[in-house]
Amino acid sequence: MHRSPIKFCKDCGAAVVYRLPDDGDTKLRAVCPACHAVHYENPINVVGTVPHWGDKVLLCKRNIEPRFGKWTLPAGFMELGESTAEGAARETVEEAGAQFEMQELFSVMSVIHVGQVHLYYRAELLSDVFDPGFETIEARLFTEAEIPWDEIAFRTVSQTLKHYFADRKTGQFGLHHESLV
Ligand code: ZN
């Protein structure tokens, strides 16, 4: 999931070099020696949902790499032109074919080593019938006791699930933010 370094200038196609730009910036940047463009790399947003139905949560078995065959909450890369909530809803339709109502933002996790921020919204399922897309082998509901903790695809998913089931016991859903290093 690590991003490869930038090799070529997006503006003119010349090979870039990593160096400190001339403007006092203190981080190494991909700088184009030909047209002097500086290409910044910043974290990417991954957006998803915690779809719930009674005491159960919907998980999707991944039909794609990475983590093929592991279970995840529906989530994916945010697209240009959409809000975080719109992206989370889109991913939930694409990966699970679920019918649901979006709720509050539930978790925000900085995944520092891969340069990503993962955001999960709670989503109330309106049906327990799913129509998963090609990215998903199987979409099904799990109670807390049934969650396959050793088969969860990503740490942000297991952390979000732990927070969800803990909050559910109190009846108070908070906003959980943390950093995974
Ligand atoms: Zn250039």
PDB file of C-alpha atoms and ligand atoms in Angstrom, residues 9 12 32 35, ligand 1:
ATOM      1  CA  CYS A   9       7.221  15.623 -13.848  1.00  0.00           C
ATOM      2  CA  CYS A  12       6.662  18.366 -18.708  1.00  0.00           C
ATOM      3  CA  CYS A  32      11.527  19.068 -11.791  1.00  0.00           C
ATOM      4  CA  CYS A  35      10.456  23.326 -15.546  1.00  0.00           C
TER       5      CYS A  35
HETATM    6 ZN    ZN B   1       8.729  19.659 -15.380  1.00  0.00          ZN
END
